[in-house]
CSV table of C-alpha atoms and ligand atoms in Angstrom, one decimal:
chain,number,residue,atom,x,y,z
V,1,MET,CA,47.0,28.6,9.9
V,2,THR,CA,44.8,25.6,9.9
V,3,SER,CA,46.9,24.0,12.0
V,4,PHE,CA,46.2,26.1,14.5
V,5,LEU,CA,42.3,25.1,14.3
V,6,THR,CA,42.8,21.5,13.7
V,7,ALA,CA,44.4,20.8,17.2
V,8,ARG,CA,41.6,23.3,18.2
V,9,ARG,CA,38.8,21.2,17.1
V,10,LEU,CA,40.3,17.9,17.7
V,11,ARG,CA,40.2,19.4,21.6
V,12,GLY,CA,36.5,20.1,20.9
V,13,VAL,CA,35.6,17.0,19.0
V,14,ILE,CA,38.4,15.1,22.3
V,15,THR,CA,36.9,16.3,25.8
V,16,GLY,CA,32.5,16.7,23.7
V,17,SER,CA,32.1,13.6,25.6
V,18,ALA,CA,32.8,15.0,28.9
V,19,VAL,CA,31.1,18.5,27.9
V,20,ALA,CA,28.5,16.9,27.1
V,21,ALA,CA,28.0,13.9,30.3
V,22,LEU,CA,28.4,18.0,32.7
V,23,VAL,CA,26.1,19.2,29.8
V,24,LEU,CA,23.5,16.8,31.2
V,25,THR,CA,24.0,17.9,34.9
V,26,THR,CA,24.3,21.8,34.7
V,27,ALA,CA,21.9,22.3,31.8
V,28,ALA,CA,18.9,22.4,34.7
V,29,CYS,CA,20.7,25.8,35.1
V,30,GLY,CA,17.6,28.2,34.2
V,31,GLY,CA,17.5,31.0,36.9
V,32,THR,CA,19.4,33.9,38.3
V,33,THR,CA,21.8,32.2,40.8
V,34,ARG,CA,25.2,31.4,40.3
V,35,ASP,CA,27.4,27.9,42.2
V,36,ASP,CA,29.6,29.6,43.4
V,37,GLU,CA,31.7,26.2,42.9
V,38,ASP,CA,31.6,26.4,39.1
V,39,ALA,CA,32.5,30.2,39.4
V,40,SER,CA,35.7,29.1,39.5
V,41,SER,CA,36.1,26.1,36.7
V,42,GLY,CA,36.6,28.4,34.5
V,43,ASP,CA,39.6,29.6,33.2
V,44,SER,CA,40.0,33.3,34.7
V,45,GLY,CA,42.0,34.4,31.3
V,46,SER,CA,43.8,36.7,33.3
V,47,SER,CA,46.3,34.2,35.0
V,48,ALA,CA,47.9,34.4,31.6
V,49,SER,CA,50.1,36.1,30.1
V,50,ALA,CA,49.1,38.3,27.0
V,51,ASP,CA,51.9,38.6,24.1
V,52,PRO,CA,51.2,42.0,22.2
V,53,ASN,CA,53.2,40.4,19.3
V,54,ALA,CA,51.1,36.9,18.4
V,55,GLU,CA,49.4,36.3,15.0
V,56,ILE,CA,45.7,36.6,14.5
V,57,PRO,CA,46.3,32.4,13.6
V,58,GLU,CA,43.5,32.6,9.9
V,59,GLY,CA,40.3,30.5,10.4
V,60,LEU,CA,39.1,31.0,13.8
V,61,ALA,CA,35.3,29.8,14.1
V,62,ILE,CA,33.6,33.3,15.3
V,63,ALA,CA,30.5,32.5,16.7
V,64,PHE,CA,27.9,34.9,17.4
V,65,LEU,CA,24.9,34.2,20.3
V,66,PRO,CA,23.0,37.1,20.1
V,67,LYS,CA,20.1,37.6,23.1
V,68,GLN,CA,17.4,36.6,20.1
V,69,LEU,CA,17.4,36.1,17.1
V,70,ASN,CA,14.2,38.4,14.9
V,71,ASN,CA,15.8,41.4,16.5
V,72,PRO,CA,17.0,44.7,13.9
V,73,TYR,CA,19.3,45.8,16.5
V,74,PHE,CA,21.2,42.4,16.7
V,75,ALA,CA,20.5,41.7,12.6
V,76,VAL,CA,23.1,45.0,13.1
V,77,ALA,CA,25.7,44.2,15.5
V,78,ASP,CA,26.2,40.9,14.3
V,79,GLY,CA,26.5,41.7,11.1
V,80,GLY,CA,29.5,44.4,12.6
V,81,GLY,CA,30.7,41.1,13.9
V,82,GLU,CA,30.7,38.8,10.3
V,83,LYS,CA,32.1,41.6,8.6
V,84,ALA,CA,35.5,42.0,11.2
V,85,VAL,CA,35.5,37.9,11.0
V,86,GLY,CA,35.7,38.5,7.4
V,87,GLU,CA,38.8,40.8,7.0
V,88,LEU,CA,40.1,38.4,9.8
V,89,LYS,CA,39.6,35.5,7.3
V,90,GLY,CA,38.3,33.5,10.1
V,91,ASP,CA,34.8,30.9,10.6
V,92,TYR,CA,31.9,33.6,11.3
V,93,SER,CA,28.6,31.7,12.4
V,94,GLU,CA,25.4,33.0,14.3
V,95,VAL,CA,23.1,31.1,16.4
V,96,GLY,CA,20.4,31.8,19.0
V,97,PRO,CA,17.1,31.5,20.4
V,98,SER,CA,14.1,32.9,19.2
V,99,GLU,CA,12.8,34.1,22.6
V,100,ALA,CA,15.4,36.4,24.8
V,101,SER,CA,13.9,34.2,27.4
V,102,ALA,CA,17.1,33.3,31.0
V,103,SER,CA,17.8,30.0,29.8
V,104,SER,CA,17.0,30.1,26.1
V,105,GLN,CA,20.5,30.4,25.2
V,106,VAL,CA,22.1,27.3,27.3
V,107,SER,CA,21.7,24.1,24.3
V,108,TYR,CA,23.3,26.7,22.0
V,109,ILE,CA,26.6,27.2,24.2
V,110,ASN,CA,26.5,23.5,24.6
V,111,THR,CA,26.5,23.1,21.0
V,112,LEU,CA,28.8,25.7,20.5
V,113,THR,CA,30.7,23.8,22.6
V,114,GLN,CA,31.1,20.2,21.0
V,115,GLN,CA,32.2,21.9,17.4
V,116,GLY,CA,35.1,23.3,19.4
V,117,ALA,CA,34.2,27.1,18.3
V,118,ASP,CA,36.7,29.2,19.4
V,119,VAL,CA,35.4,32.1,20.8
V,120,ILE,CA,31.8,32.8,21.6
V,121,VAL,CA,30.5,36.6,21.6
V,122,THR,CA,27.3,36.4,23.6
V,123,SER,CA,24.9,39.1,24.4
V,124,ALA,CA,23.2,37.7,28.3
V,125,ASN,CA,19.8,37.2,28.7
V,126,ASP,CA,21.1,36.5,32.9
V,127,PRO,CA,23.8,37.7,34.3
V,128,ASN,CA,23.5,33.6,35.9
V,129,ALA,CA,21.6,31.6,34.0
V,130,ILE,CA,24.6,30.8,30.8
V,131,CYS,CA,27.3,30.6,33.0
V,132,SER,CA,28.0,26.8,33.5
V,133,ALA,CA,27.6,26.6,30.0
V,134,LEU,CA,30.3,28.9,29.6
V,135,ASP,CA,32.3,27.4,32.1
V,136,GLN,CA,32.0,24.2,29.9
V,137,ALA,CA,33.4,26.2,26.9
V,138,ARG,CA,36.1,27.4,28.1
V,139,ALA,CA,37.6,24.5,30.3
V,140,GLY,CA,36.8,23.6,26.9
V,141,GLY,CA,39.2,26.3,25.5
V,142,ALA,CA,37.1,28.7,23.9
V,143,LYS,CA,37.7,32.3,24.9
V,144,VAL,CA,33.5,34.0,25.8
V,145,VAL,CA,32.9,37.9,24.7
V,146,THR,CA,30.1,39.4,25.9
V,147,PHE,CA,29.1,42.3,24.4
V,148,ASP,CA,25.7,44.0,24.7
V,149,SER,CA,24.3,42.3,28.1
V,150,ASP,CA,26.7,41.2,30.2
V,151,THR,CA,27.3,37.8,32.4
V,152,ASP,CA,28.7,38.3,35.7
V,153,PRO,CA,32.7,38.7,34.7
V,154,GLU,CA,33.3,34.9,36.1
V,155,CYS,CA,32.0,33.9,33.3
V,156,ARG,CA,33.4,35.1,30.0
V,157,ASP,CA,37.4,36.7,28.8
V,158,ALA,CA,36.3,40.7,28.3
V,159,PHE,CA,33.1,42.0,28.3
V,160,ILE,CA,32.6,45.0,25.3
V,161,ASN,CA,30.6,48.1,26.7
V,162,GLN,CA,28.5,49.4,23.6
V,163,ALA,CA,29.0,53.1,26.4
V,164,THR,CA,29.2,53.9,30.3
V,165,ALA,CA,26.3,51.9,31.9
V,166,ASP,CA,26.2,55.6,33.3
V,167,GLY,CA,26.1,58.0,29.9
V,168,ILE,CA,23.6,55.6,28.8
V,169,ALA,CA,20.9,56.4,31.6
V,170,GLN,CA,21.5,59.5,32.0
V,171,THR,CA,21.2,60.0,28.3
V,172,GLN,CA,17.9,59.1,28.1
V,173,ILE,CA,16.8,60.3,32.1
V,174,ASP,CA,18.3,63.9,30.5
V,175,LEU,CA,16.4,63.7,27.4
V,176,MET,CA,13.3,62.8,28.7
V,177,ALA,CA,13.2,65.7,31.5
V,178,GLU,CA,14.4,68.1,28.6
V,179,GLN,CA,11.0,66.8,27.3
V,180,ILE,CA,8.9,67.1,30.1
V,181,GLY,CA,10.0,70.4,31.5
V,182,GLY,CA,12.1,68.1,34.1
V,183,SER,CA,8.5,67.1,36.1
V,184,GLY,CA,6.0,64.5,36.1
V,185,LYS,CA,5.2,61.1,36.1
V,186,VAL,CA,7.2,59.0,33.8
V,187,ALA,CA,7.2,54.9,32.8
V,188,ILE,CA,9.9,52.5,31.7
V,189,LEU,CA,9.0,49.9,29.6
V,190,SER,CA,12.3,47.5,29.8
V,191,ALA,CA,12.8,44.1,27.5
V,192,THR,CA,13.1,40.7,29.9
V,193,ALA,CA,13.0,41.5,33.9
V,194,ASN,CA,16.7,39.1,33.9
V,195,ALA,CA,18.5,41.5,31.3
V,196,THR,CA,21.9,42.5,32.9
V,197,ASN,CA,22.0,45.5,30.4
V,198,GLN,CA,18.7,46.8,31.1
V,199,ASN,CA,18.2,45.9,35.1
V,200,ALA,CA,21.6,47.9,35.5
V,201,TRP,CA,20.4,51.2,33.2
V,202,ILE,CA,17.5,51.4,34.6
V,203,GLU,CA,18.8,50.9,38.3
V,204,ILE,CA,21.2,54.3,37.9
V,205,MET,CA,18.6,56.1,35.6
V,206,LYS,CA,16.3,55.6,39.1
V,207,SER,CA,18.9,57.5,41.9
V,208,TYR,CA,20.0,59.7,38.5
V,209,ALA,CA,16.2,61.6,38.1
V,210,ALA,CA,15.6,61.3,41.9
V,211,GLU,CA,19.3,63.5,42.2
V,212,LYS,CA,18.9,65.6,39.6
V,213,TYR,CA,15.3,66.2,38.5
V,214,PRO,CA,13.8,65.8,42.1
V,215,GLN,CA,10.5,66.5,40.4
V,216,MET,CA,10.1,64.1,37.9
V,217,GLN,CA,8.9,60.4,39.3
V,218,ILE,CA,10.0,57.1,37.8
V,219,VAL,CA,6.3,55.9,38.8
V,220,SER,CA,6.8,52.1,37.0
V,221,THR,CA,8.1,49.7,35.7
V,222,VAL,CA,7.0,47.1,33.1
V,223,TYR,CA,8.4,44.5,30.5
V,224,GLY,CA,7.8,43.5,26.6
V,225,ASP,CA,9.9,40.8,26.5
V,226,ASP,CA,12.0,42.5,23.5
V,227,GLU,CA,9.0,41.2,22.3
V,228,ASP,CA,6.6,44.1,19.9
V,229,GLU,CA,3.2,42.7,19.8
V,230,LYS,CA,3.7,42.8,24.6
V,231,SER,CA,5.9,46.2,24.3
V,232,PHE,CA,2.7,47.7,21.8
V,233,GLN,CA,0.5,46.0,25.4
V,234,GLU,CA,2.7,47.3,27.7
V,235,THR,CA,2.0,51.2,26.8
V,236,GLN,CA,-1.6,50.9,26.2
V,237,GLY,CA,-1.8,49.4,30.2
V,238,LEU,CA,0.5,52.2,31.1
V,239,LEU,CA,-1.7,54.8,29.6
V,240,GLN,CA,-4.6,53.8,31.0
V,241,SER,CA,-3.7,52.8,34.7
V,242,THR,CA,-1.0,56.3,34.5
V,243,PRO,CA,-3.7,58.8,32.9
V,244,ASP,CA,-1.5,62.2,33.8
V,245,LEU,CA,1.8,60.0,32.5
V,246,LYS,CA,4.0,62.8,31.2
V,247,GLY,CA,6.6,60.2,29.4
V,248,ILE,CA,7.4,57.1,28.7
V,249,ILE,CA,11.5,56.1,28.4
V,250,SER,CA,11.8,52.4,26.7
V,251,PRO,CA,16.1,51.4,26.8
V,252,THR,CA,15.1,48.5,24.2
V,253,THR,CA,14.4,49.2,20.3
V,254,VAL,CA,12.2,47.0,20.6
V,255,GLY,CA,10.3,48.8,23.3
V,256,ILE,CA,10.1,51.8,22.0
V,257,ALA,CA,9.6,51.2,18.5
V,258,ALA,CA,6.2,49.4,19.5
V,259,ALA,CA,5.5,52.2,21.8
V,260,ALA,CA,5.8,54.7,19.1
V,261,ARG,CA,3.3,52.7,16.8
V,262,TYR,CA,0.9,52.6,19.7
V,263,LEU,CA,1.4,56.0,20.8
V,264,SER,CA,1.4,57.4,16.5
V,265,GLY,CA,-2.1,56.0,16.7
V,266,SER,CA,-3.8,57.5,19.4
V,267,GLU,CA,-4.7,60.1,21.0
V,268,TYR,CA,-1.8,60.2,23.5
V,269,LYS,CA,0.5,61.1,20.2
V,270,GLY,CA,2.9,64.9,21.2
V,271,LYS,CA,1.5,64.7,24.1
V,272,VAL,CA,3.1,61.6,26.3
V,273,ALA,CA,7.4,61.7,25.6
V,274,LEU,CA,8.7,59.0,24.2
V,275,THR,CA,12.3,58.1,24.4
V,276,GLY,CA,15.0,56.3,24.9
V,277,LEU,CA,17.4,53.8,22.7
V,278,GLY,CA,15.5,52.7,19.0
V,279,THR,CA,17.1,52.5,15.4
V,280,PRO,CA,17.3,55.3,13.4
V,281,ASN,CA,15.7,52.7,11.2
V,282,GLN,CA,13.0,51.5,12.9
V,283,MET,CA,12.5,54.8,14.2
V,284,ARG,CA,12.8,57.6,11.0
V,285,ASP,CA,8.4,57.7,10.5
V,286,PHE,CA,8.3,58.2,14.2
V,287,VAL,CA,10.4,61.5,14.3
V,288,LYS,CA,8.9,62.3,11.0
V,289,ASP,CA,5.2,62.3,12.3
V,290,GLY,CA,6.2,64.0,15.3
V,291,THR,CA,5.4,61.3,18.0
V,292,VAL,CA,9.0,61.0,19.1
V,293,THR,CA,11.9,64.5,19.4
V,294,ALA,CA,14.7,62.7,20.6
V,295,PHE,CA,16.1,58.7,21.7
V,296,ALA,CA,19.8,57.7,21.7
V,297,LEU,CA,21.9,54.8,20.5
V,298,TRP,CA,24.8,53.4,20.0
V,299,ASN,CA,26.5,52.3,16.8
V,300,PRO,CA,25.5,48.3,16.8
V,301,ALA,CA,27.3,47.1,14.4
V,302,ASP,CA,30.7,48.7,15.9
V,303,LEU,CA,29.6,46.7,19.3
V,304,GLY,CA,30.0,43.6,16.9
V,305,TYR,CA,32.7,44.9,15.4
V,306,LEU,CA,34.7,45.4,18.1
V,307,ALA,CA,33.4,42.2,20.0
V,308,ALA,CA,34.7,39.6,17.2
V,309,TYR,CA,38.1,41.9,17.4
V,310,ALA,CA,38.6,41.0,21.0
V,311,GLY,CA,37.5,37.6,20.6
V,312,ALA,CA,40.3,37.0,18.3
V,313,ALA,CA,42.7,38.8,20.7
V,314,LEU,CA,41.8,36.3,23.3
V,315,SER,CA,42.8,33.5,21.1
V,316,ALA,CA,45.4,34.5,19.4
V,317,GLY,CA,47.0,35.5,23.1
V,318,GLN,CA,47.7,38.6,22.3
V,319,ILE,CA,45.3,40.0,25.3
V,320,THR,CA,43.6,38.1,28.1
V,321,GLY,CA,41.2,40.1,29.5
V,322,ALA,CA,43.5,41.9,32.5
V,323,GLU,CA,43.0,46.0,32.5
V,324,GLY,CA,45.6,47.8,30.5
V,325,GLU,CA,46.3,45.5,28.1
V,326,THR,CA,45.8,46.8,25.2
V,327,PHE,CA,44.6,45.4,20.9
V,328,THR,CA,43.4,47.3,18.1
V,329,ALA,CA,40.0,45.9,16.4
V,330,GLY,CA,39.9,46.9,12.4
V,331,ASP,CA,39.1,50.4,11.1
V,332,LEU,CA,37.7,51.4,15.2
V,333,GLY,CA,41.0,51.3,16.6
V,334,GLU,CA,42.9,50.6,19.6
V,335,TYR,CA,41.0,49.9,22.3
V,336,THR,CA,42.4,49.2,26.3
V,337,ILE,CA,40.6,46.8,28.7
V,338,GLY,CA,39.4,48.3,31.5
V,339,LYS,CA,38.7,46.5,34.7
V,340,ASP,CA,36.7,44.0,35.4
V,341,GLY,CA,37.6,42.8,31.5
V,342,GLU,CA,35.9,46.2,30.4
V,343,ILE,CA,36.3,47.4,26.6
V,344,VAL,CA,34.1,50.4,26.3
V,345,LEU,CA,33.3,51.1,22.2
V,346,GLY,CA,32.3,54.9,22.5
V,347,ASP,CA,29.3,57.2,23.6
V,348,PRO,CA,25.6,57.0,22.7
V,349,THR,CA,24.7,59.5,19.9
V,350,VAL,CA,21.5,61.3,20.1
V,351,PHE,CA,19.2,60.7,16.9
V,352,LYS,CA,16.4,63.8,16.3
V,353,ALA,CA,14.8,65.4,13.1
V,354,ASP,CA,17.4,67.1,12.0
V,355,ASN,CA,20.2,64.0,12.2
V,356,ILE,CA,18.2,60.9,12.1
V,357,ASP,CA,18.8,60.7,8.0
V,358,ASP,CA,22.6,60.6,8.7
V,359,PHE,CA,22.5,57.5,9.6
V,360,ASP,CA,21.2,54.4,8.0
V,361,PHE,CA,20.6,51.0,10.3
A,1,RAM,C1,17.1,46.0,22.6
A,1,RAM,C2,18.2,45.3,23.3
A,1,RAM,C3,19.3,45.4,23.8
A,1,RAM,C4,19.7,46.3,23.8
A,1,RAM,C5,19.1,47.0,23.0
A,1,RAM,C6,18.9,49.0,22.9
A,1,RAM,O1,17.5,45.3,21.1
A,1,RAM,O2,17.4,45.1,24.7
A,1,RAM,O3,20.3,44.4,24.6
A,1,RAM,O4,20.5,46.9,24.2
A,1,RAM,O5,17.4,47.3,22.9
């Protein structure tokens, strides 16, 4: 089905100069505000009707744009995407910034648009900063799937959520409560201050903790920006500023690994609890040496795999992103689209000493 690809690529080239001109006027968008007029310029995707029997053409150009490269979590997630794109006989690519700041993804989206990408799969560093760029991509015919961290729902066709935000937040609070006997001061070590996923989880963690564990107080939230060294220093700072801190929750794979490294080499090892979201391979040593007893995550490879299949189904017209539509994601089976174009991968897994060696990612 190269004719499809050629037509699609050609459209990308034809619109390229118009896109470049628009990009010049919109690239300055770096904050969290969103121009309402921009919101309506993208193709909402749900106005067309889905054809569940549409065939997925070979050769789809499916690009992964993570929050940042050099993060083992995204290496695994994007690897799952690459596997799916291989099964679909598509053309996989991965591009992205080295740091996860709000607008660092904009130039990559603009380039993908100019190259005529059929599908852009991205984890947003900010709910609004990349919307204008994504609007241009969609106006040029690309389908946009967010995974891991969403944009404003108007800026994409579908969002692959790793688990429900409630499930992710409650799991971490329950794990911490178990480890500190439900009472005492707890701090949060997050990633970047603008990340949609982090902020959604933090908000729910705070309200759930206040309701379920009134003796447990969340005293501060600090940001390691998903940089190892900054996360390490923020951990040290928390322990200095709150000497009676009972625990740290780090809902980021970079943060929890850095915090574990700090704790394991300090007097706080085994005394200050640490939980959150981590990859088993980064956390294994700290579970074995007694720094960490339990933490959670989903399978990032499955997340990327599902996102690639959703993007291909959108591009082929099997789905439009409307609630109730279904599609098959290879080995993972059938998924149904929920409210606001959200597709939930499944439940998070809790890792402890007795199961961590069953996982290798
Ligand atoms: C980091 C990123 C990512 C988050 C995971 C848990 O790798 O912040 O967005 O989902 O942690």
